[in-house]
mmCIF file of N, CA, C and O in Angstrom:
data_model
loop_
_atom_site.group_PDB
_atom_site.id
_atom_site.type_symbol
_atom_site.label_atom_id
_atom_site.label_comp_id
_atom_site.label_asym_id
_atom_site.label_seq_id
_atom_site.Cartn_x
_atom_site.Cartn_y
_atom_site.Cartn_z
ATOM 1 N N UNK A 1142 -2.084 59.960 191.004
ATOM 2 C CA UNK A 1142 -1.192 60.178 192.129
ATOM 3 C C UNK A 1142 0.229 60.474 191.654
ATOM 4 O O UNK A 1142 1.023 61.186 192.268
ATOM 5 N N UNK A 1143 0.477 59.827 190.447
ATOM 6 C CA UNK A 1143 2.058 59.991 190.101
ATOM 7 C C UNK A 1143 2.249 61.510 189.370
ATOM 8 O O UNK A 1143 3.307 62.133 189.453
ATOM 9 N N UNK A 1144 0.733 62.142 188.445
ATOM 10 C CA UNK A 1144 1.319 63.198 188.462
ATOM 11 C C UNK A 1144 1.172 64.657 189.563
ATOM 12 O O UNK A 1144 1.540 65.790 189.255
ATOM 13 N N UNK A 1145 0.543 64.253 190.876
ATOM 14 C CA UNK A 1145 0.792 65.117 191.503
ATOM 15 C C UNK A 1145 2.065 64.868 192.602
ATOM 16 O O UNK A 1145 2.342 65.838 193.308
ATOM 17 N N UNK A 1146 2.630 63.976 192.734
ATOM 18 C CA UNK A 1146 4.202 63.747 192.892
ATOM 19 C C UNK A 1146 5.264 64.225 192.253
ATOM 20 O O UNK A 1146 6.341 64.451 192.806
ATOM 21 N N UNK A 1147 4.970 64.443 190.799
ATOM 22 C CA UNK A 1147 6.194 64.687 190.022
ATOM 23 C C UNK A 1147 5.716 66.374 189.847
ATOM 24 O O UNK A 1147 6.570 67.052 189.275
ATOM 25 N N UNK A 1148 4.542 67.066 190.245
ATOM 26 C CA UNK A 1148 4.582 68.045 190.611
ATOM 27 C C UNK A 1148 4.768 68.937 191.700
ATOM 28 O O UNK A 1148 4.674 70.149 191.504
ATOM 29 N N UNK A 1149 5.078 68.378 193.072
ATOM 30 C CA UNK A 1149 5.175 68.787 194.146
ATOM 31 C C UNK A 1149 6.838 68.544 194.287
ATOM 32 O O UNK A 1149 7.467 69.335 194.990
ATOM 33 N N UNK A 1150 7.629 67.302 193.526
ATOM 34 C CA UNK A 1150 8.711 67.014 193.553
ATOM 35 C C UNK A 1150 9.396 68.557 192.693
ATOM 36 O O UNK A 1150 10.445 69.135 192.977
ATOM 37 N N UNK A 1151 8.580 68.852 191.804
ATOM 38 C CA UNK A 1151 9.363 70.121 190.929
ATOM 39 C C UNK A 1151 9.320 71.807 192.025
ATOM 40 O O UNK A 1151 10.135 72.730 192.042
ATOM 41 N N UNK A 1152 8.003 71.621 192.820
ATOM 42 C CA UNK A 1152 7.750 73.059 193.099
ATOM 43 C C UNK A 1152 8.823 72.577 194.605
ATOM 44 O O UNK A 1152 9.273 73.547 195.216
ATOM 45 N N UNK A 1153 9.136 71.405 195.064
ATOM 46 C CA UNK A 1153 10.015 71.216 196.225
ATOM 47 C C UNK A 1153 11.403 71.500 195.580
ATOM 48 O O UNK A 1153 12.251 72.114 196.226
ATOM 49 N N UNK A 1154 11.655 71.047 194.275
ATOM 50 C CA UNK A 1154 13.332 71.471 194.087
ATOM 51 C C UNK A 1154 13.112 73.508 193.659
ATOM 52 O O UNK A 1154 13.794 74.339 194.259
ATOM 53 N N UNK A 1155 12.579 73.715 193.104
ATOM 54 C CA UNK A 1155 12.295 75.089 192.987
ATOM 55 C C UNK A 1155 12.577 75.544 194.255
ATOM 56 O O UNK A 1155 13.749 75.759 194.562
ATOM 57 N N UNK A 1156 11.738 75.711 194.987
ATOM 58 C CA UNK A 1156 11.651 76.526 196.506
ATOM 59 C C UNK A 1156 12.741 76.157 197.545
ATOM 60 O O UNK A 1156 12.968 77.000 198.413
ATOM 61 N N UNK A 1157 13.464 74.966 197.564
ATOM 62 C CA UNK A 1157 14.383 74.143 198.188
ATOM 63 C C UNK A 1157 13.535 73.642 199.438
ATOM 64 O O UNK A 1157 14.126 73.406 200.492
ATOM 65 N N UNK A 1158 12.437 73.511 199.358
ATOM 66 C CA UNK A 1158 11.469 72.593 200.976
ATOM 67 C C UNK A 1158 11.016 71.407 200.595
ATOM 68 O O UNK A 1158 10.082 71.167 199.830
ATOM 69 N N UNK A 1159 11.769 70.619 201.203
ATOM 70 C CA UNK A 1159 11.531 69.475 201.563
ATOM 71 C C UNK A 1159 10.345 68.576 201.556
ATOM 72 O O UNK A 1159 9.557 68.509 202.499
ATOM 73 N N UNK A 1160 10.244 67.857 200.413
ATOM 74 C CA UNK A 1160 8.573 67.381 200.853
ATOM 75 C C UNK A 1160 8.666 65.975 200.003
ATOM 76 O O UNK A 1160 9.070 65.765 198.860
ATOM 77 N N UNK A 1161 7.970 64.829 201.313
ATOM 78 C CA UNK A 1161 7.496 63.646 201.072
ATOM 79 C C UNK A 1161 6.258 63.807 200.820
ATOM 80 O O UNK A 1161 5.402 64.644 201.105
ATOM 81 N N UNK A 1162 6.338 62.371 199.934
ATOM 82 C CA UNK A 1162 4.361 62.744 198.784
ATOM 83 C C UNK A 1162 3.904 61.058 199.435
ATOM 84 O O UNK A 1162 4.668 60.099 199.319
ATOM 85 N N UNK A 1163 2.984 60.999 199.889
ATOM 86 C CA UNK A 1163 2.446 59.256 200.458
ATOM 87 C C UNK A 1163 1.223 59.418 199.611
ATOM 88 O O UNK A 1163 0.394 60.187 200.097
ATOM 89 N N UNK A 1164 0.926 58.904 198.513
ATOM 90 C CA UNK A 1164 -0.317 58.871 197.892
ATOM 91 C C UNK A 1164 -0.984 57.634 198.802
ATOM 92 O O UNK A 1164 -0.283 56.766 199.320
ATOM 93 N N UNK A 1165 -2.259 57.675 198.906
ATOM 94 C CA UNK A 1165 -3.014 56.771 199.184
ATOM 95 C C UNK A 1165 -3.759 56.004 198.239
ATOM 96 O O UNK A 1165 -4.878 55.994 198.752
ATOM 97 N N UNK A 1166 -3.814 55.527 197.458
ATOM 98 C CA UNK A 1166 -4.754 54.699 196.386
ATOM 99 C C UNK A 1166 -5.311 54.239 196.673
ATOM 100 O O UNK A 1166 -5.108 53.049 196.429
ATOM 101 N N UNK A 1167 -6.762 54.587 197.582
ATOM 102 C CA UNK A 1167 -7.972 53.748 197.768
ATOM 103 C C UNK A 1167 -9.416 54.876 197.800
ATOM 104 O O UNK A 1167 -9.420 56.079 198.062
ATOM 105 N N UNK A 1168 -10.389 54.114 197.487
ATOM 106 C CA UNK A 1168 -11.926 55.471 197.344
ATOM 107 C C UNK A 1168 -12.028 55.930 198.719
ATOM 108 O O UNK A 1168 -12.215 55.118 199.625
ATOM 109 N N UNK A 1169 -11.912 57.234 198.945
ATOM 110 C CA UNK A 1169 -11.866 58.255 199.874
ATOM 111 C C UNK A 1169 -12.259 58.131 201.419
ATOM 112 O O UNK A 1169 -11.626 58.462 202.421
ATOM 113 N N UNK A 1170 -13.305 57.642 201.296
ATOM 114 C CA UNK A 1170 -13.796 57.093 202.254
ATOM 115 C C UNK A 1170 -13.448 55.542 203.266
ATOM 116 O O UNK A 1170 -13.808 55.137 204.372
ATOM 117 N N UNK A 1171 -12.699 55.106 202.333
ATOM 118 C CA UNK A 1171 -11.706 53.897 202.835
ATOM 119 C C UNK A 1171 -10.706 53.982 203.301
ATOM 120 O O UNK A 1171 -10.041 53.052 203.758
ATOM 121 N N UNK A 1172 -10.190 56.065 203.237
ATOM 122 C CA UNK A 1172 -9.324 55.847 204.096
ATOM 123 C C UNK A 1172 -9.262 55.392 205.581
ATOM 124 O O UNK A 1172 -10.222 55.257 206.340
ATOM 125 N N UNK A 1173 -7.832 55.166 205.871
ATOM 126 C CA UNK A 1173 -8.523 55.105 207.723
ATOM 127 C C UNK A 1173 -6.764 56.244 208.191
ATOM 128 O O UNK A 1173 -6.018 56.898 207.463
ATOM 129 N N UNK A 1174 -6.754 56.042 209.313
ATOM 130 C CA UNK A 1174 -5.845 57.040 210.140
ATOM 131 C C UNK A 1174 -4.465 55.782 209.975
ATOM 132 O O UNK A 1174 -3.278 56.107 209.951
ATOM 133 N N UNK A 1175 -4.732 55.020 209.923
ATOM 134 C CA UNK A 1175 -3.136 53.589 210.180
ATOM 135 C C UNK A 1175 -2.750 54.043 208.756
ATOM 136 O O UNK A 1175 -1.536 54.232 208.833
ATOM 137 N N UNK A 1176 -3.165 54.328 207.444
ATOM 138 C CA UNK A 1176 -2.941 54.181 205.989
ATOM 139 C C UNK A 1176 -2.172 55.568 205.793
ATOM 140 O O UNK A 1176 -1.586 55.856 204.749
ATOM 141 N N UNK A 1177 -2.237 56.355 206.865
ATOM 142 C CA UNK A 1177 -1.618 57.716 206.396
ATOM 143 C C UNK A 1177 -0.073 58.054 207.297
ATOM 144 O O UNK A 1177 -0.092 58.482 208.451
ATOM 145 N N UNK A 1178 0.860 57.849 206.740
ATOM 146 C CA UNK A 1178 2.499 58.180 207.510
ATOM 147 C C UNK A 1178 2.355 59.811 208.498
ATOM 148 O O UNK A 1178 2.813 60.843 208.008
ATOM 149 N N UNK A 1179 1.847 59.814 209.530
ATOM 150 C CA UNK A 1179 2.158 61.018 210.214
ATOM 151 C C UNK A 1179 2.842 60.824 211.427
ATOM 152 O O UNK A 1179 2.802 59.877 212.212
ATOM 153 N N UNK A 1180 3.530 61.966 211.452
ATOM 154 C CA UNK A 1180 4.710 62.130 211.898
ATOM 155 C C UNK A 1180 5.201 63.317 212.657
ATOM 156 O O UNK A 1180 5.493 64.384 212.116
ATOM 157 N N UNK A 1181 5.294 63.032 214.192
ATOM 158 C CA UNK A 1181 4.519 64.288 215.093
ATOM 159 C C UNK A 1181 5.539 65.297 214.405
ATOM 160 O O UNK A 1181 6.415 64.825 213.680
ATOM 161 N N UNK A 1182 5.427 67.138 214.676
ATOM 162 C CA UNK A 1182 6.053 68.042 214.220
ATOM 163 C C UNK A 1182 6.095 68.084 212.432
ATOM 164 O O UNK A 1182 6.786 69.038 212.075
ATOM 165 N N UNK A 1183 5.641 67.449 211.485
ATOM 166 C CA UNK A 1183 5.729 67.680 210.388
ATOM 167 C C UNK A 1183 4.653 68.330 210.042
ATOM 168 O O UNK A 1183 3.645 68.167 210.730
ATOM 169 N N UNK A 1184 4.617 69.159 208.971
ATOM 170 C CA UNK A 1184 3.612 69.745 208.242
ATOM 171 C C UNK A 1184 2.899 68.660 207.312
ATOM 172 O O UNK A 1184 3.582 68.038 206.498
ATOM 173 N N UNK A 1185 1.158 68.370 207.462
ATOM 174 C CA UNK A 1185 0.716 67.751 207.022
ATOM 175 C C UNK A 1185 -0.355 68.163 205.821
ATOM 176 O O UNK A 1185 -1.465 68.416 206.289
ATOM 177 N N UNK A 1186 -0.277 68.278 204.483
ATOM 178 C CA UNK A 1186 -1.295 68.473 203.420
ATOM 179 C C UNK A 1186 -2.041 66.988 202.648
ATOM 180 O O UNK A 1186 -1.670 65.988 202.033
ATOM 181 N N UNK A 1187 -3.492 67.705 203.218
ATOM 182 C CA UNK A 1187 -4.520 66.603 202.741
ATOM 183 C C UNK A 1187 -4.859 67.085 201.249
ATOM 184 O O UNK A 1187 -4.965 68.272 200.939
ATOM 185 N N UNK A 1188 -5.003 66.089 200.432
ATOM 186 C CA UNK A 1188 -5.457 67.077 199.082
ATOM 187 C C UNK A 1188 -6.783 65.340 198.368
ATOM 188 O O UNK A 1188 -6.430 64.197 198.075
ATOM 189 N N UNK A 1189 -8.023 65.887 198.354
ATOM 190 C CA UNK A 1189 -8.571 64.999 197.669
ATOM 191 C C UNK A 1189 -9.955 65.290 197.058
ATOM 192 O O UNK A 1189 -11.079 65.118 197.531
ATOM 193 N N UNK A 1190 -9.354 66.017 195.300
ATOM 194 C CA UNK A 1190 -10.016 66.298 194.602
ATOM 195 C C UNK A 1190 -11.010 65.287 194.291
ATOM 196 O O UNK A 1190 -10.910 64.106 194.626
ATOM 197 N N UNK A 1191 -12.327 65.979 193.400
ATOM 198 C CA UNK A 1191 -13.603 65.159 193.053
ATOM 199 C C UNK A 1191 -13.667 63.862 193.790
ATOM 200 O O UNK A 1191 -13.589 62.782 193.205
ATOM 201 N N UNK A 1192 -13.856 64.021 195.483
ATOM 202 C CA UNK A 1192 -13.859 62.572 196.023
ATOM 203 C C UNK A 1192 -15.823 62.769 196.775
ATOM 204 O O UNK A 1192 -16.718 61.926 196.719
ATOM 205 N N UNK A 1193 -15.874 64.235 197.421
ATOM 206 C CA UNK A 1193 -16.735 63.895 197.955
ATOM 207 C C UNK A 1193 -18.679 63.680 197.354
ATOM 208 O O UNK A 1193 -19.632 63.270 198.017
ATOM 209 N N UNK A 1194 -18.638 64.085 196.104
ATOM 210 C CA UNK A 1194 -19.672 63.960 195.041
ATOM 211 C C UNK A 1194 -19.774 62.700 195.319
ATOM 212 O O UNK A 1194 -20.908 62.290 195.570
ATOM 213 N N UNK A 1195 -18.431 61.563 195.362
ATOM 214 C CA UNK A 1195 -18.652 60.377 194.692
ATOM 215 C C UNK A 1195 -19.117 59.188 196.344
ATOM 216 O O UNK A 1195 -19.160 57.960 196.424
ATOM 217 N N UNK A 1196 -19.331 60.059 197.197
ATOM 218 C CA UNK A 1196 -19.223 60.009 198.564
ATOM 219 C C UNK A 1196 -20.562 59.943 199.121
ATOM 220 O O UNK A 1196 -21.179 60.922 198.702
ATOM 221 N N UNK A 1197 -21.176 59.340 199.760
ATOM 222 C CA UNK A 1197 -22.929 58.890 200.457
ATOM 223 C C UNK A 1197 -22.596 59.405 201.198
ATOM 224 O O UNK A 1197 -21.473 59.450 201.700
ATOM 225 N N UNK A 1198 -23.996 60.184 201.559
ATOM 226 C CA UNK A 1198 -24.114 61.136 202.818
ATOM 227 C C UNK A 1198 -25.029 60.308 203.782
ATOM 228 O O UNK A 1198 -24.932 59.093 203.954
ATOM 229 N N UNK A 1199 -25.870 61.083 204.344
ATOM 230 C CA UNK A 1199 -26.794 60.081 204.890
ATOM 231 C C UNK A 1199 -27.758 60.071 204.265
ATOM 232 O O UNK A 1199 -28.299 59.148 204.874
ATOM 233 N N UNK A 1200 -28.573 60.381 203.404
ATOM 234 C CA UNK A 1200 -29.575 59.967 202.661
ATOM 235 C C UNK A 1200 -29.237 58.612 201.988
ATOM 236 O O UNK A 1200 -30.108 57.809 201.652
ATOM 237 N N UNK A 1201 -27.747 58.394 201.797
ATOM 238 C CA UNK A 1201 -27.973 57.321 200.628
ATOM 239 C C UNK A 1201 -27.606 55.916 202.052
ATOM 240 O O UNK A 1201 -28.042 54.769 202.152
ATOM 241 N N UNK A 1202 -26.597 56.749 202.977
ATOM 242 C CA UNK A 1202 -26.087 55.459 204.312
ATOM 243 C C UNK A 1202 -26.324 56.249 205.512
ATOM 244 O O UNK A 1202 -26.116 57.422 205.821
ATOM 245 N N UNK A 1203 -26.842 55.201 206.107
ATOM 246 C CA UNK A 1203 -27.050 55.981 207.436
ATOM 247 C C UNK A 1203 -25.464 55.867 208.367
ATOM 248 O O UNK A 1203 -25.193 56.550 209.355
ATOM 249 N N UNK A 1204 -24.697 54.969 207.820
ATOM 250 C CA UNK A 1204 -22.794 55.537 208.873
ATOM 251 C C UNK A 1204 -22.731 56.653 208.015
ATOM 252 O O UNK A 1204 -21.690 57.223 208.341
ATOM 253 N N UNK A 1205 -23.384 57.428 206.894
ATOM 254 C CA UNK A 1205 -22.720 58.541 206.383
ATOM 255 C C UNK A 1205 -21.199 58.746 206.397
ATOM 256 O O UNK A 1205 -20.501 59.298 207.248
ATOM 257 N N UNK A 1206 -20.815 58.074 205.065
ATOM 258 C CA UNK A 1206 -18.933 57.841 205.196
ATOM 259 C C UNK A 1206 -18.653 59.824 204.456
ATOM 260 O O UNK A 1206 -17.647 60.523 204.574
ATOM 261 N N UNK A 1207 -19.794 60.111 203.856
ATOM 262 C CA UNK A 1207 -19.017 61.396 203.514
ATOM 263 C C UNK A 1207 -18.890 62.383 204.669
ATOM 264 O O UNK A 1207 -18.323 63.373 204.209
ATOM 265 N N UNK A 1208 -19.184 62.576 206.067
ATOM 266 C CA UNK A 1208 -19.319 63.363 207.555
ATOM 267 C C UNK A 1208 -17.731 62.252 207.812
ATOM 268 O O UNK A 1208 -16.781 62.865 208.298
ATOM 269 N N UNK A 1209 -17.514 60.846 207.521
ATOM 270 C CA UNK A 1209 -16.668 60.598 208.602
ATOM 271 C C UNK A 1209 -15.299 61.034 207.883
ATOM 272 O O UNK A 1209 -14.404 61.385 208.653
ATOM 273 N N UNK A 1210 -14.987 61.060 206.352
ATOM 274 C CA UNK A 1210 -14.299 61.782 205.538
ATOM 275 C C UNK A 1210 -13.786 62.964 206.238
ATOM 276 O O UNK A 1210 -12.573 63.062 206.426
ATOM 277 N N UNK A 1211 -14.462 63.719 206.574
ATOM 278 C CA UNK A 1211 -14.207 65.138 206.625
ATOM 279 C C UNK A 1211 -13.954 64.948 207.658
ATOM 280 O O UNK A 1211 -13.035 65.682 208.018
ATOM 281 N N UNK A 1212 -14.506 63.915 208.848
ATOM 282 C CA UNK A 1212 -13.844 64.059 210.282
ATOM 283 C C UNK A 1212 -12.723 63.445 210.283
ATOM 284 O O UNK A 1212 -12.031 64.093 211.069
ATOM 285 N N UNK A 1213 -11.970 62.383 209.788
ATOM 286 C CA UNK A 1213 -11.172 61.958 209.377
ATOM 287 C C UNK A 1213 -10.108 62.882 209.220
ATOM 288 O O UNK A 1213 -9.032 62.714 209.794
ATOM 289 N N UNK A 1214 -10.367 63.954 208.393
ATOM 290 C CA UNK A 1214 -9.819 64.865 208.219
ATOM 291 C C UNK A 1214 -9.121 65.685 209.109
ATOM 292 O O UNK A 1214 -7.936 65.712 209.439
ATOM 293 N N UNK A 1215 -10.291 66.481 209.496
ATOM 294 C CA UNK A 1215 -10.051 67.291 210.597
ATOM 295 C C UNK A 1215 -9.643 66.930 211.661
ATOM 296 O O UNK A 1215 -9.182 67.845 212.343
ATOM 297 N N UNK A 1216 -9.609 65.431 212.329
ATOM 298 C CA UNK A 1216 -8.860 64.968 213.226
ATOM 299 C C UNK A 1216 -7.399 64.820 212.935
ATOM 300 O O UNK A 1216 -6.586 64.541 213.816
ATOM 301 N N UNK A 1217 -7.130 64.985 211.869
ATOM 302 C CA UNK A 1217 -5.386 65.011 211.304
ATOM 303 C C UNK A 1217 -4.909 66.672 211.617
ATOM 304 O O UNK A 1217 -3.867 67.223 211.972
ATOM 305 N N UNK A 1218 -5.849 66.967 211.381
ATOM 306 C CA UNK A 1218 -5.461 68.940 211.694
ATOM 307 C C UNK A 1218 -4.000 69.090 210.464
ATOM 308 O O UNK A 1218 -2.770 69.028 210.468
ATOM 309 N N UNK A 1219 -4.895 69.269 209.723
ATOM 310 C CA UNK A 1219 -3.380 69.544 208.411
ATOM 311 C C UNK A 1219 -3.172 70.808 208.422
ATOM 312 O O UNK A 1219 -4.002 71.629 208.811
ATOM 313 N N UNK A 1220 -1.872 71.114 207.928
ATOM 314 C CA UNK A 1220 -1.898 72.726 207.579
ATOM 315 C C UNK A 1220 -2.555 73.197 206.412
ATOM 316 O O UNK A 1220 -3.268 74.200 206.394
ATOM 317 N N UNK A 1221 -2.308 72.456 205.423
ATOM 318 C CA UNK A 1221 -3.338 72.959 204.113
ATOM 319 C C UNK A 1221 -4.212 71.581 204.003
ATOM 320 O O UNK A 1221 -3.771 70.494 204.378
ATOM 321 N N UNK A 1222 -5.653 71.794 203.375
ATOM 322 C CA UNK A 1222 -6.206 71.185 202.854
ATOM 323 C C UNK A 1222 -6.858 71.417 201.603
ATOM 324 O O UNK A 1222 -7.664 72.347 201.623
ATOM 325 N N UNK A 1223 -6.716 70.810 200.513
ATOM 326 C CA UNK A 1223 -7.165 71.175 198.923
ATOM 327 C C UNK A 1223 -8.489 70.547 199.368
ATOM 328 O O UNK A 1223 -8.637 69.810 200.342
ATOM 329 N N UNK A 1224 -9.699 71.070 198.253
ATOM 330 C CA UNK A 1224 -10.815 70.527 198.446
ATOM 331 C C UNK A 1224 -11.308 70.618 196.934
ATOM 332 O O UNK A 1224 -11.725 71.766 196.781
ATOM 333 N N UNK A 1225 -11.452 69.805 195.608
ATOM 334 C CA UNK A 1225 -11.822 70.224 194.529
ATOM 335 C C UNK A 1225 -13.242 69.743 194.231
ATOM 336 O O UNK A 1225 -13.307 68.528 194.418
ATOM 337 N N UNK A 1226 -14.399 70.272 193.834
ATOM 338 C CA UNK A 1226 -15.208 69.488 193.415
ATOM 339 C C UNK A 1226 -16.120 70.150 192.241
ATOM 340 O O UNK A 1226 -15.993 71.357 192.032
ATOM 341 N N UNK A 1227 -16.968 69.442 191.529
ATOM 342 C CA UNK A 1227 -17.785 70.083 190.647
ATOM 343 C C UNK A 1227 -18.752 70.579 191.184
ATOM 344 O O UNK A 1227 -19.224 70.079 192.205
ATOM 345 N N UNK A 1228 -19.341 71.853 190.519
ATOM 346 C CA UNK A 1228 -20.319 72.203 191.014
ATOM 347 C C UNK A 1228 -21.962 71.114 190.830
ATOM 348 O O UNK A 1228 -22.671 70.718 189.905
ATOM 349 N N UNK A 1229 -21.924 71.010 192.317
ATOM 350 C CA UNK A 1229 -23.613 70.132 192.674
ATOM 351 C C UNK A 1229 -23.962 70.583 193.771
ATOM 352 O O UNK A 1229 -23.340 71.427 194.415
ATOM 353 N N UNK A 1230 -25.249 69.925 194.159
ATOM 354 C CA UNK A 1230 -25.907 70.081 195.279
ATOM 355 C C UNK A 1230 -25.603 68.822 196.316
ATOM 356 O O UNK A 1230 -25.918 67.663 196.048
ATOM 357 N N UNK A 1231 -24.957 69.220 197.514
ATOM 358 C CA UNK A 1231 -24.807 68.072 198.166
ATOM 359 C C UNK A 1231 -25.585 68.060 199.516
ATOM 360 O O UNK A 1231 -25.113 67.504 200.508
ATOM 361 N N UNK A 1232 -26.502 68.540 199.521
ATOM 362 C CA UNK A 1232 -27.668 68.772 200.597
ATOM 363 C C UNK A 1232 -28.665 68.022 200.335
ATOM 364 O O UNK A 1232 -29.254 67.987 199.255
ATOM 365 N N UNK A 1233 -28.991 67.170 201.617
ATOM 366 C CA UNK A 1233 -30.030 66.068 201.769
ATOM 367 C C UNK A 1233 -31.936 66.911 201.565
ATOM 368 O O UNK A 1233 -32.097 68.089 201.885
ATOM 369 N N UNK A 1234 -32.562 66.458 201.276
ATOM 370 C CA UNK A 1234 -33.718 67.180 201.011
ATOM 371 C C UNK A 1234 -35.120 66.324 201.417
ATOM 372 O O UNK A 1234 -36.227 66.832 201.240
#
């Protein structure tokens, strides 16, 4: 988390835009909506590389925390969202 702070802190003095960094430090799926600072009218970027591999779908849980992840998500309606992962198969079979 600290070095994608001290990189968003460099590309914010570069460009001159303004940007607060709220890392969250907990496994992905633990986020909840109270843990994240939003703040009506601001631009919001979700970024959470190699999280959902490490993430149960419903084959492994039936609350399937990797569907509530992504809804989680999409109920924030960010302007950007990063998504990094390795290449796998994440389809139930």
């Amino acid at each position: 988390l600290e070095a994608v702070r001290k990189k968003l802190e460099k590309i914010s003095e570069k460009f001159g835009i303004p940007v607060e960094f709220h890392g969250v430090p907990v496994f992905a799926p633990d986020v909840t909506r109270d843990m994240i600072d939003i703040r009506p009218g601001e631009a919001l970027a979700v970024n959470f590389p190699l999280q959902l591999h490490h993430t149960a779908d419903e084959s492994v849980d039936v609350n399937n925390p990797r569907d509530g992840l992504l809804r989680l998500v999409k109920s924030l309606s960010p302007k950007v969202t990063t998504l990094v992962e390795q290449e796998s198969t994440t389809t139930s079979l």
